[in-house]
Each structure stands twice: as C-alpha cells, then as structure tokens.
Amino acid sequence: MNARTLRVFAALSLSLTALGAAAQEDGVLDTAVVRNRLYKPAGHPELSLSVGLPVQTHLTAHYFFDVGIAYNLFDTFALEARAGYAASRHTGLARSISESFLDREDKRVTDELEDMWRMNLHGVVGARWAPIYGKISLVADIPVHFQTYLWAGGGLTNLKRQSVIQCTQVVDRAAGVCDNRTAVDDRGSATENYWVKESRVAPVVSAALGFRFFIKEQHGIRLELRDWIFKDSYRVNLLRDDWEAGIATGEPASSPGLTHLVQFDLGYTFSF
C-alpha cells in the first residue's frame, strides 16, 4: 500500500472508531446495552447486498457489487461468503499516460506500470468478529443499536490488465492513437483498441473494519472500509520495436509487490 493510501485508510478507520468513543464521552452510549442486547444475531443466517466505492483512484478505479451469505455462530462471531463483480476502468491519468507515451523516443526500452490489474469476478470466505455492541441515541427516543466488527478472509479473483504503453498497432503516433476511432479527437467513437491485454486468476485477501446498524429485528445497514489485496505482476525491460511487431518482450519483475484496492462499502443485511 502506498503512503497516501495508507494515510487515507488510517484516517477513515480512526473516524469510524471515534464515533463510538465520542458517543461514550457525551453520555449517549448505553454501557449496559452490552449486557442487555436488544438484537442477538447468534444462530441466524444472513443475506447481504453491498456497493463499494473507491477511496482513492490512481491508474484504475473499481466499483464493487457484492452479495454475501453469513451464519452467526455467536453474537460476536460469524462466518461469511461474499461474491460479486467489480466494474473497473482506467482513470484519466492512465489514459493521459497512454496517449503521451507513443511519441516518446526516450522510452524505446521501458518497464510496464505497477498496479494496473483490474478485478472482475471475485469470491471470498471470511470470518467476522464483532467485539463491540452499543446503542447511540442520535435523536430523542430513537436509539440506534450497532456492532463494530473486523472482517478477514480470502479467495480467488479474475483479473484483467490493459497496457498503457504497449500498442501493437499504432494508428497516429503524434496524437497517441491506438484504436479504430473515426476521428483523432473523438475517443468515444472507437470500438476496438490495440493495447496489449492480459488476464489471470489469482488469490485475493480481503480485510475490513465496519459498523453494522440494526433496524428492527431482521434488517441492518453496514458501513465498511474494505481493502482487497492481491499480488501484482508486470514486465520490465520491454523493447518498443518488439511489441509494435507483435513480439512478446521483457521479463517479469522480480519483486512486483502487492496491489491494494481500498473501498468504502455501503450494505444492507437481512437476518432470517
């Protein structure tokens, strides 16, 4: 995780945690509620739906749509399986790099960029531990019961990657065009591009810090800060003449590191 992402992750985590602490100091958090739970998840299965938005975008942006099935073994512990799809895209920065790169004579030997893999289909199984249960009176006579939890697990994901430097069919080098657009300044008219593409299936790890707010007996709202982590891979020492001739070039990076996709998730849960 780069330093900026880490700072954002830490700041949001502290903000979520501070909600409960502030309520405790103001006297709105009922300390006795832990002993007298109004909602007891133990023994109940759950169905959840969630949407994830990116906390920070650099070269790619992801929007997650997940479905989860969980079983609460105890009031504080549950097992959950999540599966879904991530709609992803290159950001404006990535497109700008690709368009400016084709005409650079100083980049005839170069490395691929890091963190360019984009998640699609994914599935993970994990455990949810909710050690904190409380009640906040946000409005007079309308108490809100909640759990604070940690989630960790792993699974598999389908990844795809489209290069922003390897163009196998240069249409207009000066304008940075590597697709079949009908006009140089009309990117939206392209139906096919000629950037090198890759795909793979890889292990993925996911961790989250979240709040679960109870609405009556069966319904709930979840707010999560979730990190998706998988091993990066890219090639170095690529030769422009080779890739433009359709020849595989370069070698795998020896220490590619990990890619972190930090998301803010908003979800709904239904307990049976």
PDB file of C-alpha atoms in Angstrom:
ATOM      1  CA  MET A   1       0.000   0.000   0.000  1.00  0.00           C
ATOM      2  CA  ASN A   2       1.485   3.395  -0.908  1.00  0.00           C
ATOM      3  CA  ALA A   3       1.852   6.099   1.731  1.00  0.00           C
ATOM      4  CA  ARG A   4      -1.082   8.193   0.532  1.00  0.00           C
ATOM      5  CA  THR A   5      -3.487   5.228   0.539  1.00  0.00           C
ATOM      6  CA  LEU A   6      -2.260   4.222   3.983  1.00  0.00           C
ATOM      7  CA  ARG A   7      -2.939   7.721   5.310  1.00  0.00           C
ATOM      8  CA  VAL A   8      -6.454   7.705   3.860  1.00  0.00           C
ATOM      9  CA  PHE A   9      -7.143   4.237   5.259  1.00  0.00           C
ATOM     10  CA  ALA A  10      -5.885   5.216   8.727  1.00  0.00           C
ATOM     11  CA  ALA A  11      -7.838   8.475   8.769  1.00  0.00           C
ATOM     12  CA  LEU A  12     -11.129   6.811   7.836  1.00  0.00           C
ATOM     13  CA  SER A  13     -10.563   3.980  10.297  1.00  0.00           C
ATOM     14  CA  LEU A  14      -9.966   6.468  13.092  1.00  0.00           C
ATOM     15  CA  SER A  15     -13.069   8.413  12.093  1.00  0.00           C
ATOM     16  CA  LEU A  16     -15.263   5.304  12.296  1.00  0.00           C
ATOM     17  CA  THR A  17     -13.792   4.272  15.639  1.00  0.00           C
ATOM     18  CA  ALA A  18     -14.122   7.800  17.034  1.00  0.00           C
ATOM     19  CA  LEU A  19     -17.896   7.672  16.520  1.00  0.00           C
ATOM     20  CA  GLY A  20     -18.312   5.199  19.341  1.00  0.00           C
ATOM     21  CA  ALA A  21     -15.762   6.939  21.560  1.00  0.00           C
ATOM     22  CA  ALA A  22     -17.419  10.323  21.138  1.00  0.00           C
ATOM     23  CA  ALA A  23     -20.795   8.860  21.987  1.00  0.00           C
ATOM     24  CA  GLN A  24     -19.330   7.322  25.154  1.00  0.00           C
ATOM     25  CA  GLU A  25     -17.917  10.675  26.276  1.00  0.00           C
ATOM     26  CA  ASP A  26     -21.180  12.500  25.582  1.00  0.00           C
ATOM     27  CA  GLY A  27     -23.204  10.033  27.596  1.00  0.00           C
ATOM     28  CA  VAL A  28     -25.291   8.833  24.668  1.00  0.00           C
ATOM     29  CA  LEU A  29     -23.715   5.369  24.527  1.00  0.00           C
ATOM     30  CA  ASP A  30     -25.536   2.993  26.836  1.00  0.00           C
ATOM     31  CA  THR A  31     -22.835   0.888  28.513  1.00  0.00           C
ATOM     32  CA  ALA A  32     -25.440  -1.504  29.934  1.00  0.00           C
ATOM     33  CA  VAL A  33     -26.639  -2.398  26.477  1.00  0.00           C
ATOM     34  CA  VAL A  34     -23.748  -4.845  26.065  1.00  0.00           C
ATOM     35  CA  ARG A  35     -25.268  -6.908  28.863  1.00  0.00           C
ATOM     36  CA  ASN A  36     -28.827  -6.400  27.620  1.00  0.00           C
ATOM     37  CA  ARG A  37     -28.661  -6.865  23.870  1.00  0.00           C
ATOM     38  CA  LEU A  38     -31.849  -5.983  22.035  1.00  0.00           C
ATOM     39  CA  TYR A  39     -30.614  -7.777  18.918  1.00  0.00           C
ATOM     40  CA  LYS A  40     -28.929 -11.166  19.201  1.00  0.00           C
ATOM     41  CA  PRO A  41     -27.580 -12.433  15.863  1.00  0.00           C
ATOM     42  CA  ALA A  42     -26.447 -15.837  17.219  1.00  0.00           C
ATOM     43  CA  GLY A  43     -27.997 -18.761  15.341  1.00  0.00           C
ATOM     44  CA  HIS A  44     -29.337 -16.642  12.460  1.00  0.00           C
ATOM     45  CA  PRO A  45     -28.230 -16.771   8.814  1.00  0.00           C
ATOM     46  CA  GLU A  46     -27.948 -13.506   6.877  1.00  0.00           C
ATOM     47  CA  LEU A  47     -28.182 -12.301   3.314  1.00  0.00           C
ATOM     48  CA  SER A  48     -26.400  -9.074   2.406  1.00  0.00           C
ATOM     49  CA  LEU A  49     -26.038  -6.748  -0.569  1.00  0.00           C
ATOM     50  CA  SER A  50     -23.323  -4.123  -0.811  1.00  0.00           C
ATOM     51  CA  VAL A  51     -21.883  -1.491  -3.120  1.00  0.00           C
ATOM     52  CA  GLY A  52     -18.241  -0.432  -2.863  1.00  0.00           C
ATOM     53  CA  LEU A  53     -16.813   2.901  -3.993  1.00  0.00           C
ATOM     54  CA  PRO A  54     -13.091   3.684  -4.329  1.00  0.00           C
ATOM     55  CA  VAL A  55     -11.482   5.674  -1.528  1.00  0.00           C
ATOM     56  CA  GLN A  56      -8.655   6.723  -3.821  1.00  0.00           C
ATOM     57  CA  THR A  57      -8.057   6.358  -7.552  1.00  0.00           C
ATOM     58  CA  HIS A  58      -4.697   6.460  -9.304  1.00  0.00           C
ATOM     59  CA  LEU A  59      -4.471   4.495 -12.556  1.00  0.00           C
ATOM     60  CA  THR A  60      -7.587   2.348 -12.098  1.00  0.00           C
ATOM     61  CA  ALA A  61     -10.976   2.812 -10.450  1.00  0.00           C
ATOM     62  CA  HIS A  62     -13.209  -0.008  -9.152  1.00  0.00           C
ATOM     63  CA  TYR A  63     -16.905  -0.138  -8.220  1.00  0.00           C
ATOM     64  CA  PHE A  64     -17.868  -3.323  -6.355  1.00  0.00           C
ATOM     65  CA  PHE A  65     -21.266  -5.047  -6.324  1.00  0.00           C
ATOM     66  CA  ASP A  66     -21.318  -7.942  -3.855  1.00  0.00           C
ATOM     67  CA  VAL A  67     -23.722 -10.486  -2.410  1.00  0.00           C
ATOM     68  CA  GLY A  68     -22.944 -12.168   0.910  1.00  0.00           C
ATOM     69  CA  ILE A  69     -24.286 -15.127   2.876  1.00  0.00           C
ATOM     70  CA  ALA A  70     -23.323 -15.413   6.537  1.00  0.00           C
ATOM     71  CA  TYR A  71     -24.110 -17.522   9.561  1.00  0.00           C
ATOM     72  CA  ASN A  72     -23.780 -16.129  13.078  1.00  0.00           C
ATOM     73  CA  LEU A  73     -22.235 -18.801  15.256  1.00  0.00           C
ATOM     74  CA  PHE A  74     -22.317 -16.429  18.228  1.00  0.00           C
ATOM     75  CA  ASP A  75     -23.476 -12.885  18.852  1.00  0.00           C
ATOM     76  CA  THR A  76     -19.911 -11.718  18.251  1.00  0.00           C
ATOM     77  CA  PHE A  77     -18.666 -14.164  15.608  1.00  0.00           C
ATOM     78  CA  ALA A  78     -19.882 -15.139  12.139  1.00  0.00           C
ATOM     79  CA  LEU A  79     -18.649 -16.872   9.003  1.00  0.00           C
ATOM     80  CA  GLU A  80     -19.422 -15.203   5.697  1.00  0.00           C
ATOM     81  CA  ALA A  81     -19.029 -15.938   1.982  1.00  0.00           C
ATOM     82  CA  ARG A  82     -19.041 -12.991  -0.414  1.00  0.00           C
ATOM     83  CA  ALA A  83     -19.096 -12.999  -4.198  1.00  0.00           C
ATOM     84  CA  GLY A  84     -19.587 -10.336  -6.796  1.00  0.00           C
ATOM     85  CA  TYR A  85     -18.353  -8.278  -9.673  1.00  0.00           C
ATOM     86  CA  ALA A  86     -16.143  -5.210  -9.825  1.00  0.00           C
ATOM     87  CA  ALA A  87     -16.793  -2.771 -12.649  1.00  0.00           C
ATOM     88  CA  SER A  88     -13.423  -1.195 -13.379  1.00  0.00           C
ATOM     89  CA  ARG A  89     -11.876   1.355 -15.700  1.00  0.00           C
ATOM     90  CA  HIS A  90      -8.705   3.255 -16.422  1.00  0.00           C
ATOM     91  CA  THR A  91      -8.632   6.725 -14.905  1.00  0.00           C
ATOM     92  CA  GLY A  92      -7.973   9.910 -16.823  1.00  0.00           C
ATOM     93  CA  LEU A  93      -4.357   9.789 -15.631  1.00  0.00           C
ATOM     94  CA  ALA A  94      -3.850   6.346 -17.201  1.00  0.00           C
ATOM     95  CA  ARG A  95      -5.394   7.498 -20.484  1.00  0.00           C
ATOM     96  CA  SER A  96      -3.188  10.585 -20.462  1.00  0.00           C
ATOM     97  CA  ILE A  97      -0.080   8.453 -19.962  1.00  0.00           C
ATOM     98  CA  SER A  98      -1.034   6.136 -22.821  1.00  0.00           C
ATOM     99  CA  GLU A  99      -1.695   8.989 -25.248  1.00  0.00           C
ATOM    100  CA  SER A 100       1.545  10.817 -24.456  1.00  0.00           C
ATOM    101  CA  PHE A 101       3.747   7.710 -24.422  1.00  0.00           C
ATOM    102  CA  LEU A 102       3.605   6.619 -28.070  1.00  0.00           C
ATOM    103  CA  ASP A 103       5.558   9.614 -29.350  1.00  0.00           C
ATOM    104  CA  ARG A 104       8.357   9.494 -26.746  1.00  0.00           C
ATOM    105  CA  GLU A 105      11.625   8.465 -28.363  1.00  0.00           C
ATOM    106  CA  ASP A 106      13.332   8.281 -24.939  1.00  0.00           C
ATOM    107  CA  LYS A 107      11.092   5.323 -23.989  1.00  0.00           C
ATOM    108  CA  ARG A 108      12.085   2.744 -26.580  1.00  0.00           C
ATOM    109  CA  VAL A 109      13.167   0.479 -23.711  1.00  0.00           C
ATOM    110  CA  THR A 110      10.892   0.740 -20.708  1.00  0.00           C
ATOM    111  CA  ASP A 111       9.015  -1.026 -17.901  1.00  0.00           C
ATOM    112  CA  GLU A 112       5.300  -1.645 -17.565  1.00  0.00           C
ATOM    113  CA  LEU A 113       3.475   0.330 -14.867  1.00  0.00           C
ATOM    114  CA  GLU A 114       2.613  -1.097 -11.451  1.00  0.00           C
ATOM    115  CA  ASP A 115      -0.919  -1.599 -10.092  1.00  0.00           C
ATOM    116  CA  MET A 116      -2.627  -1.867 -13.465  1.00  0.00           C
ATOM    117  CA  TRP A 117      -4.533  -5.123 -12.853  1.00  0.00           C
ATOM    118  CA  ARG A 118      -8.302  -4.682 -12.580  1.00  0.00           C
ATOM    119  CA  MET A 119     -10.577  -7.013 -10.619  1.00  0.00           C
ATOM    120  CA  ASN A 120     -13.716  -8.508 -12.145  1.00  0.00           C
ATOM    121  CA  LEU A 121     -15.476 -11.575 -10.743  1.00  0.00           C
ATOM    122  CA  HIS A 122     -14.379 -12.480  -7.217  1.00  0.00           C
ATOM    123  CA  GLY A 123     -15.331 -14.691  -4.300  1.00  0.00           C
ATOM    124  CA  VAL A 124     -14.021 -14.808  -0.736  1.00  0.00           C
ATOM    125  CA  VAL A 125     -14.801 -16.625   2.501  1.00  0.00           C
ATOM    126  CA  GLY A 126     -14.028 -14.990   5.814  1.00  0.00           C
ATOM    127  CA  ALA A 127     -14.768 -14.510   9.492  1.00  0.00           C
ATOM    128  CA  ARG A 128     -16.439 -11.522  11.119  1.00  0.00           C
ATOM    129  CA  TRP A 129     -15.624 -10.675  14.729  1.00  0.00           C
ATOM    130  CA  ALA A 130     -17.804  -8.044  16.400  1.00  0.00           C
ATOM    131  CA  PRO A 131     -16.436  -7.391  19.906  1.00  0.00           C
ATOM    132  CA  ILE A 132     -18.260  -4.069  20.417  1.00  0.00           C
ATOM    133  CA  TYR A 133     -22.020  -3.738  20.771  1.00  0.00           C
ATOM    134  CA  GLY A 134     -23.603  -0.455  21.720  1.00  0.00           C
ATOM    135  CA  LYS A 135     -26.511   1.936  21.455  1.00  0.00           C
ATOM    136  CA  ILE A 136     -26.430   5.576  20.395  1.00  0.00           C
ATOM    137  CA  SER A 137     -29.374   7.919  20.890  1.00  0.00           C
ATOM    138  CA  LEU A 138     -28.938  10.055  17.813  1.00  0.00           C
ATOM    139  CA  VAL A 139     -32.432  11.513  18.123  1.00  0.00           C
ATOM    140  CA  ALA A 140     -34.540  11.676  21.285  1.00  0.00           C
ATOM    141  CA  ASP A 141     -36.393   8.419  21.894  1.00  0.00           C
ATOM    142  CA  ILE A 142     -34.888   6.796  18.771  1.00  0.00           C
ATOM    143  CA  PRO A 143     -31.970   4.622  19.913  1.00  0.00           C
ATOM    144  CA  VAL A 144     -29.725   3.051  17.305  1.00  0.00           C
ATOM    145  CA  HIS A 145     -28.102  -0.286  18.166  1.00  0.00           C
ATOM    146  CA  PHE A 146     -24.863  -1.175  16.418  1.00  0.00           C
ATOM    147  CA  GLN A 147     -21.905  -3.542  16.257  1.00  0.00           C
ATOM    148  CA  THR A 148     -18.328  -2.637  15.400  1.00  0.00           C
ATOM    149  CA  TYR A 149     -16.558  -5.502  13.672  1.00  0.00           C
ATOM    150  CA  LEU A 150     -13.418  -6.695  11.951  1.00  0.00           C
ATOM    151  CA  TRP A 151     -13.581  -8.936   8.884  1.00  0.00           C
ATOM    152  CA  ALA A 152     -10.804 -11.017   7.310  1.00  0.00           C
ATOM    153  CA  GLY A 153     -10.756 -13.710   4.656  1.00  0.00           C
ATOM    154  CA  GLY A 154      -9.526 -14.802   1.275  1.00  0.00           C
ATOM    155  CA  GLY A 155     -10.488 -16.380  -2.022  1.00  0.00           C
ATOM    156  CA  LEU A 156      -9.995 -16.029  -5.768  1.00  0.00           C
ATOM    157  CA  THR A 157     -10.490 -13.255  -8.289  1.00  0.00           C
ATOM    158  CA  ASN A 158     -10.386 -12.870 -12.049  1.00  0.00           C
ATOM    159  CA  LEU A 159      -8.020 -10.076 -13.087  1.00  0.00           C
ATOM    160  CA  LYS A 160      -7.528  -8.289 -16.376  1.00  0.00           C
ATOM    161  CA  ARG A 161      -4.889  -5.838 -17.478  1.00  0.00           C
ATOM    162  CA  GLN A 162      -4.657  -3.495 -20.442  1.00  0.00           C
ATOM    163  CA  SER A 163      -1.272  -1.934 -21.065  1.00  0.00           C
ATOM    164  CA  VAL A 164      -0.964   1.835 -21.413  1.00  0.00           C
ATOM    165  CA  ILE A 165       2.426   1.644 -23.150  1.00  0.00           C
ATOM    166  CA  GLN A 166       2.381  -1.461 -25.411  1.00  0.00           C
ATOM    167  CA  CYS A 167       0.461  -0.660 -28.583  1.00  0.00           C
ATOM    168  CA  THR A 168       0.630  -3.366 -31.244  1.00  0.00           C
ATOM    169  CA  GLN A 169      -0.913  -1.218 -33.993  1.00  0.00           C
ATOM    170  CA  VAL A 170      -0.082   2.484 -33.846  1.00  0.00           C
ATOM    171  CA  VAL A 171      -2.702   4.496 -35.721  1.00  0.00           C
ATOM    172  CA  ASP A 172      -1.378   8.008 -35.038  1.00  0.00           C
ATOM    173  CA  ARG A 173       1.870   8.232 -33.067  1.00  0.00           C
ATOM    174  CA  ALA A 174       1.890  12.013 -32.636  1.00  0.00           C
ATOM    175  CA  ALA A 175      -1.701  12.050 -31.329  1.00  0.00           C
ATOM    176  CA  GLY A 176      -1.261   8.895 -29.248  1.00  0.00           C
ATOM    177  CA  VAL A 177      -3.992   6.952 -31.060  1.00  0.00           C
ATOM    178  CA  CYS A 178      -4.019   3.173 -30.641  1.00  0.00           C
ATOM    179  CA  ASP A 179      -7.605   2.331 -31.618  1.00  0.00           C
ATOM    180  CA  ASN A 180     -10.030   2.480 -34.530  1.00  0.00           C
ATOM    181  CA  ARG A 181     -11.700   5.802 -33.682  1.00  0.00           C
ATOM    182  CA  THR A 182     -13.221   7.606 -36.645  1.00  0.00           C
ATOM    183  CA  ALA A 183     -11.637  10.952 -35.732  1.00  0.00           C
ATOM    184  CA  VAL A 184      -8.434  11.741 -33.853  1.00  0.00           C
ATOM    185  CA  ASP A 185     -10.195  13.880 -31.237  1.00  0.00           C
ATOM    186  CA  ASP A 186     -13.201  11.540 -30.802  1.00  0.00           C
ATOM    187  CA  ARG A 187     -12.059   8.798 -28.369  1.00  0.00           C
ATOM    188  CA  GLY A 188     -15.649   7.672 -27.799  1.00  0.00           C
ATOM    189  CA  SER A 189     -16.089   6.565 -31.416  1.00  0.00           C
ATOM    190  CA  ALA A 190     -13.574   3.706 -31.034  1.00  0.00           C
ATOM    191  CA  THR A 191     -14.982   0.171 -30.965  1.00  0.00           C
ATOM    192  CA  GLU A 192     -11.639  -1.634 -30.684  1.00  0.00           C
ATOM    193  CA  ASN A 193      -8.221  -0.787 -29.306  1.00  0.00           C
ATOM    194  CA  TYR A 194      -4.825  -2.345 -29.934  1.00  0.00           C
ATOM    195  CA  TRP A 195      -3.208  -2.124 -26.488  1.00  0.00           C
ATOM    196  CA  VAL A 196      -1.734  -5.380 -25.195  1.00  0.00           C
ATOM    197  CA  LYS A 197      -4.205  -7.208 -22.930  1.00  0.00           C
ATOM    198  CA  GLU A 198      -3.722  -9.934 -20.311  1.00  0.00           C
ATOM    199  CA  SER A 199      -5.911 -11.871 -17.879  1.00  0.00           C
ATOM    200  CA  ARG A 200      -5.329 -14.252 -14.984  1.00  0.00           C
ATOM    201  CA  VAL A 201      -6.979 -15.833 -11.944  1.00  0.00           C
ATOM    202  CA  ALA A 202      -5.212 -15.075  -8.673  1.00  0.00           C
ATOM    203  CA  PRO A 203      -5.627 -15.431  -4.904  1.00  0.00           C
ATOM    204  CA  VAL A 204      -7.062 -12.387  -3.161  1.00  0.00           C
ATOM    205  CA  VAL A 205      -7.168 -11.416   0.512  1.00  0.00           C
ATOM    206  CA  SER A 206      -9.736  -9.036   1.954  1.00  0.00           C
ATOM    207  CA  ALA A 207      -9.945  -7.240   5.299  1.00  0.00           C
ATOM    208  CA  ALA A 208     -12.471  -4.746   6.608  1.00  0.00           C
ATOM    209  CA  LEU A 209     -13.374  -2.528   9.535  1.00  0.00           C
ATOM    210  CA  GLY A 210     -17.094  -1.895   9.750  1.00  0.00           C
ATOM    211  CA  PHE A 211     -20.187  -0.763  11.608  1.00  0.00           C
ATOM    212  CA  ARG A 212     -23.423  -2.681  11.481  1.00  0.00           C
ATOM    213  CA  PHE A 213     -26.535  -0.700  12.474  1.00  0.00           C
ATOM    214  CA  PHE A 214     -29.652  -2.701  13.396  1.00  0.00           C
ATOM    215  CA  ILE A 215     -33.034  -1.669  12.033  1.00  0.00           C
ATOM    216  CA  LYS A 216     -35.722  -3.610  13.844  1.00  0.00           C
ATOM    217  CA  GLU A 217     -35.167  -7.350  14.233  1.00  0.00           C
ATOM    218  CA  GLN A 218     -34.246  -8.531  10.745  1.00  0.00           C
ATOM    219  CA  HIS A 219     -32.817  -5.555   8.898  1.00  0.00           C
ATOM    220  CA  GLY A 220     -29.494  -3.777   9.123  1.00  0.00           C
ATOM    221  CA  ILE A 221     -27.211  -1.280   7.434  1.00  0.00           C
ATOM    222  CA  ARG A 222     -23.458  -1.857   7.123  1.00  0.00           C
ATOM    223  CA  LEU A 223     -20.715   0.721   6.632  1.00  0.00           C
ATOM    224  CA  GLU A 224     -17.288  -0.737   5.844  1.00  0.00           C
ATOM    225  CA  LEU A 225     -13.798   0.314   4.964  1.00  0.00           C
ATOM    226  CA  ARG A 226     -12.542  -2.683   2.969  1.00  0.00           C
ATOM    227  CA  ASP A 227      -9.166  -3.498   1.454  1.00  0.00           C
ATOM    228  CA  TRP A 228      -8.733  -6.015  -1.385  1.00  0.00           C
ATOM    229  CA  ILE A 229      -5.152  -7.276  -1.698  1.00  0.00           C
ATOM    230  CA  PHE A 230      -3.546  -9.363  -4.426  1.00  0.00           C
ATOM    231  CA  LYS A 231      -0.073  -9.881  -5.841  1.00  0.00           C
ATOM    232  CA  ASP A 232       0.897  -7.516  -8.626  1.00  0.00           C
ATOM    233  CA  SER A 233       2.803  -8.615 -11.739  1.00  0.00           C
ATOM    234  CA  TYR A 234       4.245  -6.697 -14.650  1.00  0.00           C
ATOM    235  CA  ARG A 235       7.141  -6.892 -17.121  1.00  0.00           C
ATOM    236  CA  VAL A 236      10.335  -4.852 -17.269  1.00  0.00           C
ATOM    237  CA  ASN A 237      12.910  -4.025 -19.978  1.00  0.00           C
ATOM    238  CA  LEU A 238      10.410  -4.087 -22.811  1.00  0.00           C
ATOM    239  CA  LEU A 239      11.561  -3.147 -26.320  1.00  0.00           C
ATOM    240  CA  ARG A 240       9.258  -0.899 -28.340  1.00  0.00           C
ATOM    241  CA  ASP A 241      10.297  -2.382 -31.695  1.00  0.00           C
ATOM    242  CA  ASP A 242       9.374  -5.855 -30.457  1.00  0.00           C
ATOM    243  CA  TRP A 243       5.940  -5.100 -29.046  1.00  0.00           C
ATOM    244  CA  GLU A 244       4.964  -2.994 -32.065  1.00  0.00           C
ATOM    245  CA  ALA A 245       5.893  -6.001 -34.208  1.00  0.00           C
ATOM    246  CA  GLY A 246       3.635  -8.218 -32.092  1.00  0.00           C
ATOM    247  CA  ILE A 247       6.552  -9.986 -30.386  1.00  0.00           C
ATOM    248  CA  ALA A 248       6.441 -10.725 -26.651  1.00  0.00           C
ATOM    249  CA  THR A 249       9.179  -8.758 -24.913  1.00  0.00           C
ATOM    250  CA  GLY A 250      10.700  -8.106 -21.498  1.00  0.00           C
ATOM    251  CA  GLU A 251      10.821 -10.275 -18.411  1.00  0.00           C
ATOM    252  CA  PRO A 252       8.685 -10.474 -15.262  1.00  0.00           C
ATOM    253  CA  ALA A 253       9.541  -8.022 -12.478  1.00  0.00           C
ATOM    254  CA  SER A 254      11.403  -9.837  -9.710  1.00  0.00           C
ATOM    255  CA  SER A 255       9.612  -8.109  -6.791  1.00  0.00           C
ATOM    256  CA  PRO A 256       6.266  -6.785  -8.042  1.00  0.00           C
ATOM    257  CA  GLY A 257       4.753  -6.228  -4.595  1.00  0.00           C
ATOM    258  CA  LEU A 258       1.065  -6.153  -3.658  1.00  0.00           C
ATOM    259  CA  THR A 259      -1.850  -4.181  -5.055  1.00  0.00           C
ATOM    260  CA  HIS A 260      -4.330  -2.676  -2.563  1.00  0.00           C
ATOM    261  CA  LEU A 261      -7.833  -1.621  -3.594  1.00  0.00           C
ATOM    262  CA  VAL A 262      -9.318   0.333  -0.693  1.00  0.00           C
ATOM    263  CA  GLN A 263     -13.089   0.756  -0.888  1.00  0.00           C
ATOM    264  CA  PHE A 264     -15.890   2.307   1.145  1.00  0.00           C
ATOM    265  CA  ASP A 265     -18.789  -0.180   1.224  1.00  0.00           C
ATOM    266  CA  LEU A 266     -22.433   0.564   1.924  1.00  0.00           C
ATOM    267  CA  GLY A 267     -24.520  -2.553   2.514  1.00  0.00           C
ATOM    268  CA  TYR A 268     -27.887  -3.937   3.591  1.00  0.00           C
ATOM    269  CA  THR A 269     -28.362  -7.151   5.591  1.00  0.00           C
ATOM    270  CA  PHE A 270     -31.416  -9.310   6.168  1.00  0.00           C
ATOM    271  CA  SER A 271     -31.427 -11.851   9.003  1.00  0.00           C
ATOM    272  CA  PHE A 272     -33.636 -14.922   8.726  1.00  0.00           C
TER     273      PHE A 272
END
